[in-house]
mmCIF file with all atom_site columns, N, CA and C in Angstrom:
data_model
loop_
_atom_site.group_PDB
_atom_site.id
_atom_site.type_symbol
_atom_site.label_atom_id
_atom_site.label_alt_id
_atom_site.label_comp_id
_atom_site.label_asym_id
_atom_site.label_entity_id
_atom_site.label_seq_id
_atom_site.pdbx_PDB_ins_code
_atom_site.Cartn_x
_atom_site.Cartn_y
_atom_site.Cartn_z
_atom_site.occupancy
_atom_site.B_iso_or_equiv
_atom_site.pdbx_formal_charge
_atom_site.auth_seq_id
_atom_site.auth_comp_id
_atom_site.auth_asym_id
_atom_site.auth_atom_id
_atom_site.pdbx_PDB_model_num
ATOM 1   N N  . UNK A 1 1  ? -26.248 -127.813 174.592 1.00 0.00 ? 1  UNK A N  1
ATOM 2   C CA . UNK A 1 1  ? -27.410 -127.289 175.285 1.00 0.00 ? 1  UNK A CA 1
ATOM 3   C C  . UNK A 1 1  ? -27.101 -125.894 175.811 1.00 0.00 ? 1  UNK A C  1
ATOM 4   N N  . UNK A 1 2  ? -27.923 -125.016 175.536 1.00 0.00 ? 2  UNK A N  1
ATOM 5   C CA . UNK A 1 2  ? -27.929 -123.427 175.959 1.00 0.00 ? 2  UNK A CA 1
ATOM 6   C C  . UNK A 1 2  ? -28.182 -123.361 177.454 1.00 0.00 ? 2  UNK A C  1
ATOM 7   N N  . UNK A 1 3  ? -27.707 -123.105 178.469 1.00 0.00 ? 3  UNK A N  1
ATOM 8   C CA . UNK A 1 3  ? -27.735 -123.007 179.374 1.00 0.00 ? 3  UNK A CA 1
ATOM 9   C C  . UNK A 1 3  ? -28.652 -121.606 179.384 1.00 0.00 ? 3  UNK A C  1
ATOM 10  N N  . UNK A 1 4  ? -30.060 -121.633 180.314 1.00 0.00 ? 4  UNK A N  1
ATOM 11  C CA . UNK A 1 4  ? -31.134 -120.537 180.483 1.00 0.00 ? 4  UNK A CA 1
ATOM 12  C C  . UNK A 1 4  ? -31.099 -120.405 181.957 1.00 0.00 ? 4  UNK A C  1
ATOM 13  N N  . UNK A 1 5  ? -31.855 -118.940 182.447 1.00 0.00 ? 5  UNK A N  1
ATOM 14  C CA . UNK A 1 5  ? -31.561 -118.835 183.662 1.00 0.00 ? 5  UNK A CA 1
ATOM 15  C C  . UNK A 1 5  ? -32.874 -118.866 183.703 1.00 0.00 ? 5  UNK A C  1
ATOM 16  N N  . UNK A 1 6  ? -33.062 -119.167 185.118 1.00 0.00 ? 6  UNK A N  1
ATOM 17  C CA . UNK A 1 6  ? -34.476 -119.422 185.587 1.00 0.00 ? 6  UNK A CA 1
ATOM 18  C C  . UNK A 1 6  ? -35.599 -118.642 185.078 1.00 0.00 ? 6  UNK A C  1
ATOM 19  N N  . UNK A 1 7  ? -35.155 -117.039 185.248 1.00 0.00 ? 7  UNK A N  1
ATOM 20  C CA . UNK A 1 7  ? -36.224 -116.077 184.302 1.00 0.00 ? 7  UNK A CA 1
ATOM 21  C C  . UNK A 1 7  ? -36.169 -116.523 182.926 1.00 0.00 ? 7  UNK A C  1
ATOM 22  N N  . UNK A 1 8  ? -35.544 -116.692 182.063 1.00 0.00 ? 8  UNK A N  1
ATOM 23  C CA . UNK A 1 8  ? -35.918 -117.187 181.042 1.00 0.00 ? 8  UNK A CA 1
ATOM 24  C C  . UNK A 1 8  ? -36.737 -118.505 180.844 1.00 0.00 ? 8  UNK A C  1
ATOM 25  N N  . UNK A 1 9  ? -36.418 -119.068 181.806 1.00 0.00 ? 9  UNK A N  1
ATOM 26  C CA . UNK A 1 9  ? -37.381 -120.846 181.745 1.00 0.00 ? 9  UNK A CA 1
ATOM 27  C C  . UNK A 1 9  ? -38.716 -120.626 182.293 1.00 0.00 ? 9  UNK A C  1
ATOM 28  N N  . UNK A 1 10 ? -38.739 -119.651 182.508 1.00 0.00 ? 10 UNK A N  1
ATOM 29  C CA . UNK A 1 10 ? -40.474 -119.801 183.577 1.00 0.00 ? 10 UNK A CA 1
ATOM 30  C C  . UNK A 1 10 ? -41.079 -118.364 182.712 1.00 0.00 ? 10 UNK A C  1
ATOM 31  N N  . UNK A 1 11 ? -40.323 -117.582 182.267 1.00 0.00 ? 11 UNK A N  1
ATOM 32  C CA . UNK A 1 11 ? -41.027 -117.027 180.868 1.00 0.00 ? 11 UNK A CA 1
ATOM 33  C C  . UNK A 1 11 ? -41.577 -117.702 179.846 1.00 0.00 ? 11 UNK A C  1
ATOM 34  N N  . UNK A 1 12 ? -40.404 -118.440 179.529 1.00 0.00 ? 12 UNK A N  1
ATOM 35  C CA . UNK A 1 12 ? -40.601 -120.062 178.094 1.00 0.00 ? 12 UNK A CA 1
ATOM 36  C C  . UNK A 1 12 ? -42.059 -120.590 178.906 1.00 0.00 ? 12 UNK A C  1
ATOM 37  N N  . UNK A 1 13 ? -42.448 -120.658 180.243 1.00 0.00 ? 13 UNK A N  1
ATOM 38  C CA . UNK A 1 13 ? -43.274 -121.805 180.439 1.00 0.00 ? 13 UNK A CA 1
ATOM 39  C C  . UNK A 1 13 ? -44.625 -121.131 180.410 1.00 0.00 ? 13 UNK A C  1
ATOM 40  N N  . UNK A 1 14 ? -44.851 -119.699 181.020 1.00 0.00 ? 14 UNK A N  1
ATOM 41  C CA . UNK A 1 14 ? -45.658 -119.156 180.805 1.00 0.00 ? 14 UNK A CA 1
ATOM 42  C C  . UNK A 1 14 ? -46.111 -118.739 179.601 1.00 0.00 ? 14 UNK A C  1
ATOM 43  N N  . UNK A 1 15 ? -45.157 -118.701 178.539 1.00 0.00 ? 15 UNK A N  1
ATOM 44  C CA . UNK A 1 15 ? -45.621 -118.104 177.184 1.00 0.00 ? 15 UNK A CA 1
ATOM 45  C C  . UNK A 1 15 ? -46.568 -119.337 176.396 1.00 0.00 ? 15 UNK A C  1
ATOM 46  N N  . UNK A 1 16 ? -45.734 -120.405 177.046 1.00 0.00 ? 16 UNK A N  1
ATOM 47  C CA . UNK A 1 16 ? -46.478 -121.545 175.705 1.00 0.00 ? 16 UNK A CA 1
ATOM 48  C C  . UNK A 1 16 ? -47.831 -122.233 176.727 1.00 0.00 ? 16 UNK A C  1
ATOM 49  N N  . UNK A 1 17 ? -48.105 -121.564 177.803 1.00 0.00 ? 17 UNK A N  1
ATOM 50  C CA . UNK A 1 17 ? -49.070 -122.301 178.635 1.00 0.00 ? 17 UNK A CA 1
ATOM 51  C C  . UNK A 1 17 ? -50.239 -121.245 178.648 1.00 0.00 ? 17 UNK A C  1
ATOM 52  N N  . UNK A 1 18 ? -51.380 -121.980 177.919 1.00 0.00 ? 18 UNK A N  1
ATOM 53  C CA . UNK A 1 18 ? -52.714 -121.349 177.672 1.00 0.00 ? 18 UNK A CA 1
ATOM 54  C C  . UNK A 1 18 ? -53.550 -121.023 179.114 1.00 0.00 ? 18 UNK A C  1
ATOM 55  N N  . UNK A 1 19 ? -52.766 -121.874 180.355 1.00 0.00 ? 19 UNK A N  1
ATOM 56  C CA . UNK A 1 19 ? -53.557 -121.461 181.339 1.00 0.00 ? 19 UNK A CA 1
ATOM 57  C C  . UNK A 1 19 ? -52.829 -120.573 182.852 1.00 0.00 ? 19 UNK A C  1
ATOM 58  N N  . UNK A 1 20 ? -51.360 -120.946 182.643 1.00 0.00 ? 20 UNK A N  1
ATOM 59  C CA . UNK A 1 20 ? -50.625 -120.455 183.391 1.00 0.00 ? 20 UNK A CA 1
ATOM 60  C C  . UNK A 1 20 ? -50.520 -118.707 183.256 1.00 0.00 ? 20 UNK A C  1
ATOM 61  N N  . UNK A 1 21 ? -50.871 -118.060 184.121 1.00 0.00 ? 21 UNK A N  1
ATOM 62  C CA . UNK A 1 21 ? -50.581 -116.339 184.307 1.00 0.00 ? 21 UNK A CA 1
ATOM 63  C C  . UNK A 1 21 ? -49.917 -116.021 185.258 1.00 0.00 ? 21 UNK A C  1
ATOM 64  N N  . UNK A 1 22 ? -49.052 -114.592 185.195 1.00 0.00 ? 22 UNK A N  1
ATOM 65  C CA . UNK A 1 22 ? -48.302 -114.503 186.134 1.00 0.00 ? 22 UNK A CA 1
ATOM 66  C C  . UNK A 1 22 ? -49.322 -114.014 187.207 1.00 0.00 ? 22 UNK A C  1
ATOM 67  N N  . UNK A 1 23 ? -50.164 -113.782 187.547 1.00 0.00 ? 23 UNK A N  1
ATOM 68  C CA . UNK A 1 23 ? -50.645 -113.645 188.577 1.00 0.00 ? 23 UNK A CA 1
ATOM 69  C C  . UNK A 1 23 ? -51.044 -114.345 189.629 1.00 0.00 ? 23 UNK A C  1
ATOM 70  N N  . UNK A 1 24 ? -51.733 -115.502 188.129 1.00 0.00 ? 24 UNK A N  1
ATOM 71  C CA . UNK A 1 24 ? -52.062 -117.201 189.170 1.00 0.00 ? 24 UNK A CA 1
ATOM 72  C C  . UNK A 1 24 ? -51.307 -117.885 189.700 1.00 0.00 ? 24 UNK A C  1
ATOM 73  N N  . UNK A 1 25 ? -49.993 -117.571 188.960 1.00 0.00 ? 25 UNK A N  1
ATOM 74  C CA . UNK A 1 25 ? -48.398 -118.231 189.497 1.00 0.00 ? 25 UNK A CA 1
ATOM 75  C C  . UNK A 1 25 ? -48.558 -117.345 190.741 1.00 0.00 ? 25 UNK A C  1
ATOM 76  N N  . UNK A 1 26 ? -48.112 -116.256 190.885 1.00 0.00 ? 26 UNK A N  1
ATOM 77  C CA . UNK A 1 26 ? -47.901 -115.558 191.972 1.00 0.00 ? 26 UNK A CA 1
ATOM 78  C C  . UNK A 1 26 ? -48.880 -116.207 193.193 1.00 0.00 ? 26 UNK A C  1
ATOM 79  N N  . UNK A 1 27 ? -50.490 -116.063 193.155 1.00 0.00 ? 27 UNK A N  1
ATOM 80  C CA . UNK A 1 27 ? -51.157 -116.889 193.890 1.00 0.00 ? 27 UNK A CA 1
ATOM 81  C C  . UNK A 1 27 ? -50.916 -118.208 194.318 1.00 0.00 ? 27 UNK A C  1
ATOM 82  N N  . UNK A 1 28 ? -50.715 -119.017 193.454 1.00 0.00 ? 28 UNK A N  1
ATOM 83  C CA . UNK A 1 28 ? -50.374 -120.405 194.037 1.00 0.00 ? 28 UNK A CA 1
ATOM 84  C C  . UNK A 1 28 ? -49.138 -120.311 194.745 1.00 0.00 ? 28 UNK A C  1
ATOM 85  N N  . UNK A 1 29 ? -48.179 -119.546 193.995 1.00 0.00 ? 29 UNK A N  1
ATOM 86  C CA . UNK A 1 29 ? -46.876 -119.566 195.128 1.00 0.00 ? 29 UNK A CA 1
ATOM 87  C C  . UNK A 1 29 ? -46.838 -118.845 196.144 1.00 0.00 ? 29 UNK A C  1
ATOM 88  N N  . UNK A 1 30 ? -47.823 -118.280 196.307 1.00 0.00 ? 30 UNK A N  1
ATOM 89  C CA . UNK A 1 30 ? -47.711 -117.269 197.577 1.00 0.00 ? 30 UNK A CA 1
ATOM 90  C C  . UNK A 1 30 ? -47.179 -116.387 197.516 1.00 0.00 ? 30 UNK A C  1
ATOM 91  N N  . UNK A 1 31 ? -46.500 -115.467 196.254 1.00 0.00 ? 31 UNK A N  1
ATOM 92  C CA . UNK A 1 31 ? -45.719 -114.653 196.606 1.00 0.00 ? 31 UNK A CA 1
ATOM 93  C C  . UNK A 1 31 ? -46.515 -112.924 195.440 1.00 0.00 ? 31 UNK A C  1
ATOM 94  N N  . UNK A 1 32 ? -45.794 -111.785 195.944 1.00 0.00 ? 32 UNK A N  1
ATOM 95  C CA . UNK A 1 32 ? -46.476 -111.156 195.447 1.00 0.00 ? 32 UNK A CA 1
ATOM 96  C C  . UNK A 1 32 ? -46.343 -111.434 193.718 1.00 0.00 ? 32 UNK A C  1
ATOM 97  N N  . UNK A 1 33 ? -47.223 -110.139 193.056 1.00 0.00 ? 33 UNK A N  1
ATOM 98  C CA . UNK A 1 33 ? -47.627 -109.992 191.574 1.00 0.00 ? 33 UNK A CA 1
ATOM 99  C C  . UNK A 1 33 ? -46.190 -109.370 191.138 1.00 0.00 ? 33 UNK A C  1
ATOM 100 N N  . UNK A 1 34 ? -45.480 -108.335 191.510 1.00 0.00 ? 34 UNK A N  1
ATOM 101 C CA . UNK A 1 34 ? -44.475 -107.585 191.674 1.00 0.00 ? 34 UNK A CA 1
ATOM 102 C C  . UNK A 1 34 ? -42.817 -108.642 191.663 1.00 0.00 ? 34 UNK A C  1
ATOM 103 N N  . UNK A 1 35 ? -43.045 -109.735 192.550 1.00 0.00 ? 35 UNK A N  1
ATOM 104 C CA . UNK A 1 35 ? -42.011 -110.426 192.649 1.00 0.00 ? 35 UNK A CA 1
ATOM 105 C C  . UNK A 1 35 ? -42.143 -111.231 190.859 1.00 0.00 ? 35 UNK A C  1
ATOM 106 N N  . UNK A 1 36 ? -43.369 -111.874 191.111 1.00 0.00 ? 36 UNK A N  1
ATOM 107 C CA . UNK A 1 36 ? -42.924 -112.808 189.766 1.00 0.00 ? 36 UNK A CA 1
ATOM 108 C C  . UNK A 1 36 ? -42.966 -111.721 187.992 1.00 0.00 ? 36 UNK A C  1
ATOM 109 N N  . UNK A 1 37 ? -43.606 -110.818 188.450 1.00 0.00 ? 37 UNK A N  1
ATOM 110 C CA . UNK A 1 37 ? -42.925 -110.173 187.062 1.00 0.00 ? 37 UNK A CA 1
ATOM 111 C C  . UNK A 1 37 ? -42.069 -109.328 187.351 1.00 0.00 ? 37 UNK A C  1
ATOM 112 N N  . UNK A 1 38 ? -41.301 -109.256 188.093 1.00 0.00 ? 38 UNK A N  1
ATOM 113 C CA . UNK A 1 38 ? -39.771 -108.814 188.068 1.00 0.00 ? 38 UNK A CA 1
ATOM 114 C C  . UNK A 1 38 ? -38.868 -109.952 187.667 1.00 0.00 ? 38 UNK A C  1
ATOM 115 N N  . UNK A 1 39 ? -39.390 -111.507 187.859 1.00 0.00 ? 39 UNK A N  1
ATOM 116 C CA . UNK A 1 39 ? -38.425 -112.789 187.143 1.00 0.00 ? 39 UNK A CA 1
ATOM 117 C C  . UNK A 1 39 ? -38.810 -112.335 186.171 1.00 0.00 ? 39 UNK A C  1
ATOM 118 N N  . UNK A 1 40 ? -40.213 -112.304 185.405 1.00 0.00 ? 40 UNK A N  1
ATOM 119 C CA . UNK A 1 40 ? -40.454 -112.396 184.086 1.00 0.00 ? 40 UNK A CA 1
ATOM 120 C C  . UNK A 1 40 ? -40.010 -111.493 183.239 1.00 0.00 ? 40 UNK A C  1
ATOM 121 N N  . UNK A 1 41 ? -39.961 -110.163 183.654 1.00 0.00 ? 41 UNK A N  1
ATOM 122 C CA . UNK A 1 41 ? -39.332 -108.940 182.621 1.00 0.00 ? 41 UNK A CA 1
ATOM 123 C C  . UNK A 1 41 ? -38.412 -109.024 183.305 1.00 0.00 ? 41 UNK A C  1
ATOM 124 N N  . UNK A 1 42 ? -37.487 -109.894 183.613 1.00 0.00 ? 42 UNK A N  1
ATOM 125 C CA . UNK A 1 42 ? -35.785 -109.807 183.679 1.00 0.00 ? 42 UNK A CA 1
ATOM 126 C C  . UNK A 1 42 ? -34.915 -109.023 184.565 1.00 0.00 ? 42 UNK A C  1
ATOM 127 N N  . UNK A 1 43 ? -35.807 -108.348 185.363 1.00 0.00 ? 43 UNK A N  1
ATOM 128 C CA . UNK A 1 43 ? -35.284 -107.371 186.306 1.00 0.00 ? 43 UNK A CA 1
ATOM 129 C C  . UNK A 1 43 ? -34.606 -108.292 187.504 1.00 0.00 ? 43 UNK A C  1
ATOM 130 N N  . UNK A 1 44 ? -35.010 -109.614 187.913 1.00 0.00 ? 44 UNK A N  1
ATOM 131 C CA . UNK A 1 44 ? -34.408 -110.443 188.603 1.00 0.00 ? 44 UNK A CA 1
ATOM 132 C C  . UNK A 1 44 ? -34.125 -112.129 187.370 1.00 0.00 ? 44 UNK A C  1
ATOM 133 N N  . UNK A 1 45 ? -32.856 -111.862 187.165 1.00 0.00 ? 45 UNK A N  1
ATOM 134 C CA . UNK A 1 45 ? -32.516 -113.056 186.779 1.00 0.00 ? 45 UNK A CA 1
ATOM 135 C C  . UNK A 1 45 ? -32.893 -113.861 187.524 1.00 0.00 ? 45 UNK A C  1
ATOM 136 N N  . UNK A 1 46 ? -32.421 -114.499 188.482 1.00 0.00 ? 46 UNK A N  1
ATOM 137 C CA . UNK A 1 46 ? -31.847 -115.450 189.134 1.00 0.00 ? 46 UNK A CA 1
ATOM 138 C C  . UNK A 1 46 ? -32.296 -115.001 190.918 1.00 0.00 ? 46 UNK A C  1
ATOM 139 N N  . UNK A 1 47 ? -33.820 -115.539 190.896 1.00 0.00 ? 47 UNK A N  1
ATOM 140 C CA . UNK A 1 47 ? -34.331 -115.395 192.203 1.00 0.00 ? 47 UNK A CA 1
ATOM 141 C C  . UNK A 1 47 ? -33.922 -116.072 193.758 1.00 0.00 ? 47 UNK A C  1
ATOM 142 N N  . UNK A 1 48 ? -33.904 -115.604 194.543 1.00 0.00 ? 48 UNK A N  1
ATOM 143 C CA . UNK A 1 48 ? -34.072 -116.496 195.510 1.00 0.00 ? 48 UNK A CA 1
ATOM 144 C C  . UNK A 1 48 ? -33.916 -118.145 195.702 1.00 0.00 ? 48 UNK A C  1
ATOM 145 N N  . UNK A 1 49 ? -33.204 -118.548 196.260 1.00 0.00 ? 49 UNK A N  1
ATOM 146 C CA . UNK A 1 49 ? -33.549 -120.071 196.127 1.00 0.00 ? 49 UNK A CA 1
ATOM 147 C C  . UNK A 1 49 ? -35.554 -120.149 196.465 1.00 0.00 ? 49 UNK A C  1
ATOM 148 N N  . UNK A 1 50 ? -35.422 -120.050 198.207 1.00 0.00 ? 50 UNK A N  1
ATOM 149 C CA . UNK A 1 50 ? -36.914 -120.160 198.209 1.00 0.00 ? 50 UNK A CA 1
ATOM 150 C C  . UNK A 1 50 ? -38.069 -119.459 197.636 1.00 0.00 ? 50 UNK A C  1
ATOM 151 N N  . UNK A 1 51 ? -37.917 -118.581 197.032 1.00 0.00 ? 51 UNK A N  1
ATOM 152 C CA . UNK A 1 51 ? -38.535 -118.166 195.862 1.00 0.00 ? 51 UNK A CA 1
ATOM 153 C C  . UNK A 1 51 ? -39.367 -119.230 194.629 1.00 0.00 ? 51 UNK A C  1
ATOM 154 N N  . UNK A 1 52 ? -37.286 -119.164 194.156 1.00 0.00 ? 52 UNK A N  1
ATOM 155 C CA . UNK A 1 52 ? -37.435 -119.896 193.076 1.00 0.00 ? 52 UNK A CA 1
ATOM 156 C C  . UNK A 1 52 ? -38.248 -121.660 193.325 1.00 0.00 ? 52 UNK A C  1
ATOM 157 N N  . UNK A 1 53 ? -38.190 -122.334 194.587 1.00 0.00 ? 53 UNK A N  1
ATOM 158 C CA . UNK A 1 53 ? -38.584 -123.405 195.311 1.00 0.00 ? 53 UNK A CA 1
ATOM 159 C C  . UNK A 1 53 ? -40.710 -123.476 194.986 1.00 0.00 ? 53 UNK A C  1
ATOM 160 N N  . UNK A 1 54 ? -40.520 -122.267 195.419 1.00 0.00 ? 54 UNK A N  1
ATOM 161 C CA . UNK A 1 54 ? -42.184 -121.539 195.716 1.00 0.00 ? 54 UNK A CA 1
ATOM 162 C C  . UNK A 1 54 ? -42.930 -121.729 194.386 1.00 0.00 ? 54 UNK A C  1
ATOM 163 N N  . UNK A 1 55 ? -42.165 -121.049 193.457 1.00 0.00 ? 55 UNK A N  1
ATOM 164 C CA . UNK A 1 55 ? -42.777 -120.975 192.059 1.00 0.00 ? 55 UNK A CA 1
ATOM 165 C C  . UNK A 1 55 ? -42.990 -122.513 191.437 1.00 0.00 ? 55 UNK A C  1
ATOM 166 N N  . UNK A 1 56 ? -41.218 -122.977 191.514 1.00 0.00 ? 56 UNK A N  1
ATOM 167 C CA . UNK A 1 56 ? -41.418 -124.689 191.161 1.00 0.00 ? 56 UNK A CA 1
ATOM 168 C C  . UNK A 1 56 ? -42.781 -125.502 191.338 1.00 0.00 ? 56 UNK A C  1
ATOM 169 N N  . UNK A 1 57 ? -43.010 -125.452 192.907 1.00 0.00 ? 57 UNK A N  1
ATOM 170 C CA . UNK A 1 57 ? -43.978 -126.059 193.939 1.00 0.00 ? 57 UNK A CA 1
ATOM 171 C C  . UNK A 1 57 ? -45.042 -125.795 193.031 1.00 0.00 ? 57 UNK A C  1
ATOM 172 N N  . UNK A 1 58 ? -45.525 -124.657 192.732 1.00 0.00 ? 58 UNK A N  1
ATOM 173 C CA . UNK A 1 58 ? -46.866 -123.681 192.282 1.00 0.00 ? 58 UNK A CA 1
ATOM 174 C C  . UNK A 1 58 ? -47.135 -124.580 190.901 1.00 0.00 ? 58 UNK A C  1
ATOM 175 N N  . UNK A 1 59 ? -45.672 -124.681 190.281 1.00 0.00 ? 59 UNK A N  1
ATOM 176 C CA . UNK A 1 59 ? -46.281 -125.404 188.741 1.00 0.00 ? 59 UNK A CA 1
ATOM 177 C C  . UNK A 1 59 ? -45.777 -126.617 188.974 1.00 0.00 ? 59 UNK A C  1
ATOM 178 N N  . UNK A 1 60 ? -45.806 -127.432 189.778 1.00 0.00 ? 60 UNK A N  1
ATOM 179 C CA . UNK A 1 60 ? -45.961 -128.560 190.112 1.00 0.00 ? 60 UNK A CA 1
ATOM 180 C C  . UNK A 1 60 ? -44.907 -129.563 189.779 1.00 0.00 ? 60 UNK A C  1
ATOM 181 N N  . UNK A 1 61 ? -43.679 -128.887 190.382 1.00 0.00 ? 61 UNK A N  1
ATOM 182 C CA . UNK A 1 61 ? -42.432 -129.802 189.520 1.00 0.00 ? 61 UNK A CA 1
ATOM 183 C C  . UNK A 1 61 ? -41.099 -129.129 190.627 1.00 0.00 ? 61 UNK A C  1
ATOM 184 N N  . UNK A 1 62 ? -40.140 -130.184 190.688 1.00 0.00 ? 62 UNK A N  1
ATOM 185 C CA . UNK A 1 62 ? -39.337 -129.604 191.671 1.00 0.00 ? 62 UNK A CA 1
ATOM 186 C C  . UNK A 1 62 ? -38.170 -128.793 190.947 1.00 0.00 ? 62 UNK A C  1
ATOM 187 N N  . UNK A 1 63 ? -37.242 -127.660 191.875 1.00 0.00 ? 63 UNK A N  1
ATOM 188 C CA . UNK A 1 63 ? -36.705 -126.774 191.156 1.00 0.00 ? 63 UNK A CA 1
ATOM 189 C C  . UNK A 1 63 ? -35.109 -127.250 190.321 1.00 0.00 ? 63 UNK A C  1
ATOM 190 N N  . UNK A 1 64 ? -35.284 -128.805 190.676 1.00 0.00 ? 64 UNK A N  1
ATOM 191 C CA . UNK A 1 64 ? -34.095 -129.475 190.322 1.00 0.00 ? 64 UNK A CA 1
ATOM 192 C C  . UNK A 1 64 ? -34.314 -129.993 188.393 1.00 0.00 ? 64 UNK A C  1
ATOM 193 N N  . UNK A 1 65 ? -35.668 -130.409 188.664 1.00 0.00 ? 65 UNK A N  1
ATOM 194 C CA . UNK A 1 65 ? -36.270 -130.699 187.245 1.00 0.00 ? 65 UNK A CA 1
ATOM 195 C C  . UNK A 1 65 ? -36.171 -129.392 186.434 1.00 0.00 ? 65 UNK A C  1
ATOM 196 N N  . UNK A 1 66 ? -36.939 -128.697 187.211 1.00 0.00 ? 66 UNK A N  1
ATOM 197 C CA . UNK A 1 66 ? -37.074 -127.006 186.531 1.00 0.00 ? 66 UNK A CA 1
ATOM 198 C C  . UNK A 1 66 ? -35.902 -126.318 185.413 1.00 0.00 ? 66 UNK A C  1
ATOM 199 N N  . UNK A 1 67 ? -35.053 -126.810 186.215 1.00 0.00 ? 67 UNK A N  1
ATOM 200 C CA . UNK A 1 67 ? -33.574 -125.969 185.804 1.00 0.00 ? 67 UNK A CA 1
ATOM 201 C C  . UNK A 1 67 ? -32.830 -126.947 184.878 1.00 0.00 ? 67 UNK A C  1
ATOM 202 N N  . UNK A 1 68 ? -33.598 -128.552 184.926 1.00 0.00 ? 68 UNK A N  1
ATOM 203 C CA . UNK A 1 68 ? -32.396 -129.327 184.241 1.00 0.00 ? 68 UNK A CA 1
ATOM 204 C C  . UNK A 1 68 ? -32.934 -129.341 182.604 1.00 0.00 ? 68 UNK A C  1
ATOM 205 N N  . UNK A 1 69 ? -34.404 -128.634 182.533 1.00 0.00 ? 69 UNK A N  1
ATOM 206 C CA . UNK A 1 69 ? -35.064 -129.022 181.384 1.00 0.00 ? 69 UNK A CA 1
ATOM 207 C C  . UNK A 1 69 ? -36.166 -130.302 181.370 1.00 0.00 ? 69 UNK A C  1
ATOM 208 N N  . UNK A 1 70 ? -35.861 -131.069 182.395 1.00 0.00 ? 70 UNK A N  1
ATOM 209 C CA . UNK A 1 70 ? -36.958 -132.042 182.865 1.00 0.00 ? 70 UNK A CA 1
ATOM 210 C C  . UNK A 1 70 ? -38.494 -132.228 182.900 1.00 0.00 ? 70 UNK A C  1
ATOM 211 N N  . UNK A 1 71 ? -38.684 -130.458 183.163 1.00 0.00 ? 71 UNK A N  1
ATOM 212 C CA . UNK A 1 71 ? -40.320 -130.100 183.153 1.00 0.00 ? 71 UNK A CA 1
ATOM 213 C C  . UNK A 1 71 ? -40.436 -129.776 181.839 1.00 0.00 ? 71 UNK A C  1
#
């Protein structure tokens, strides 16, 4: 198994999800437009725990699943 870093897994999730945008992500998680496409174009690998917690929450899955491949 390829070990992915969080920006890469929540890129993977947004690309293949017809309804998920980074903006609406950003909205549901509360956080700015700026934060989540800095995960997405790679400028932040590896966010924040509570960040990364925020986003989980937003797409509805915890950040333990997130990371294990679970979601």
């Amino acid at each position: 198994m390829i070990d992915r870093t969080f920006a890469q897994r929540l890129k993977a999730v947004i690309e293949k999800s017809e309804t998920i945008t980074e903006a609406g992500l950003a909205t549901q998680a509360g956080l700015s437009n700026s934060v989540v496409r800095k995960i997405i174009k790679g400028t932040t690998q590896n966010p924040r725990v509570d960040t990364a917690i925020k986003i989980c929450s937003a797409l509805g899955t915890t950040l333990e699943d997130f990371m294990s491949g679970a979601f």
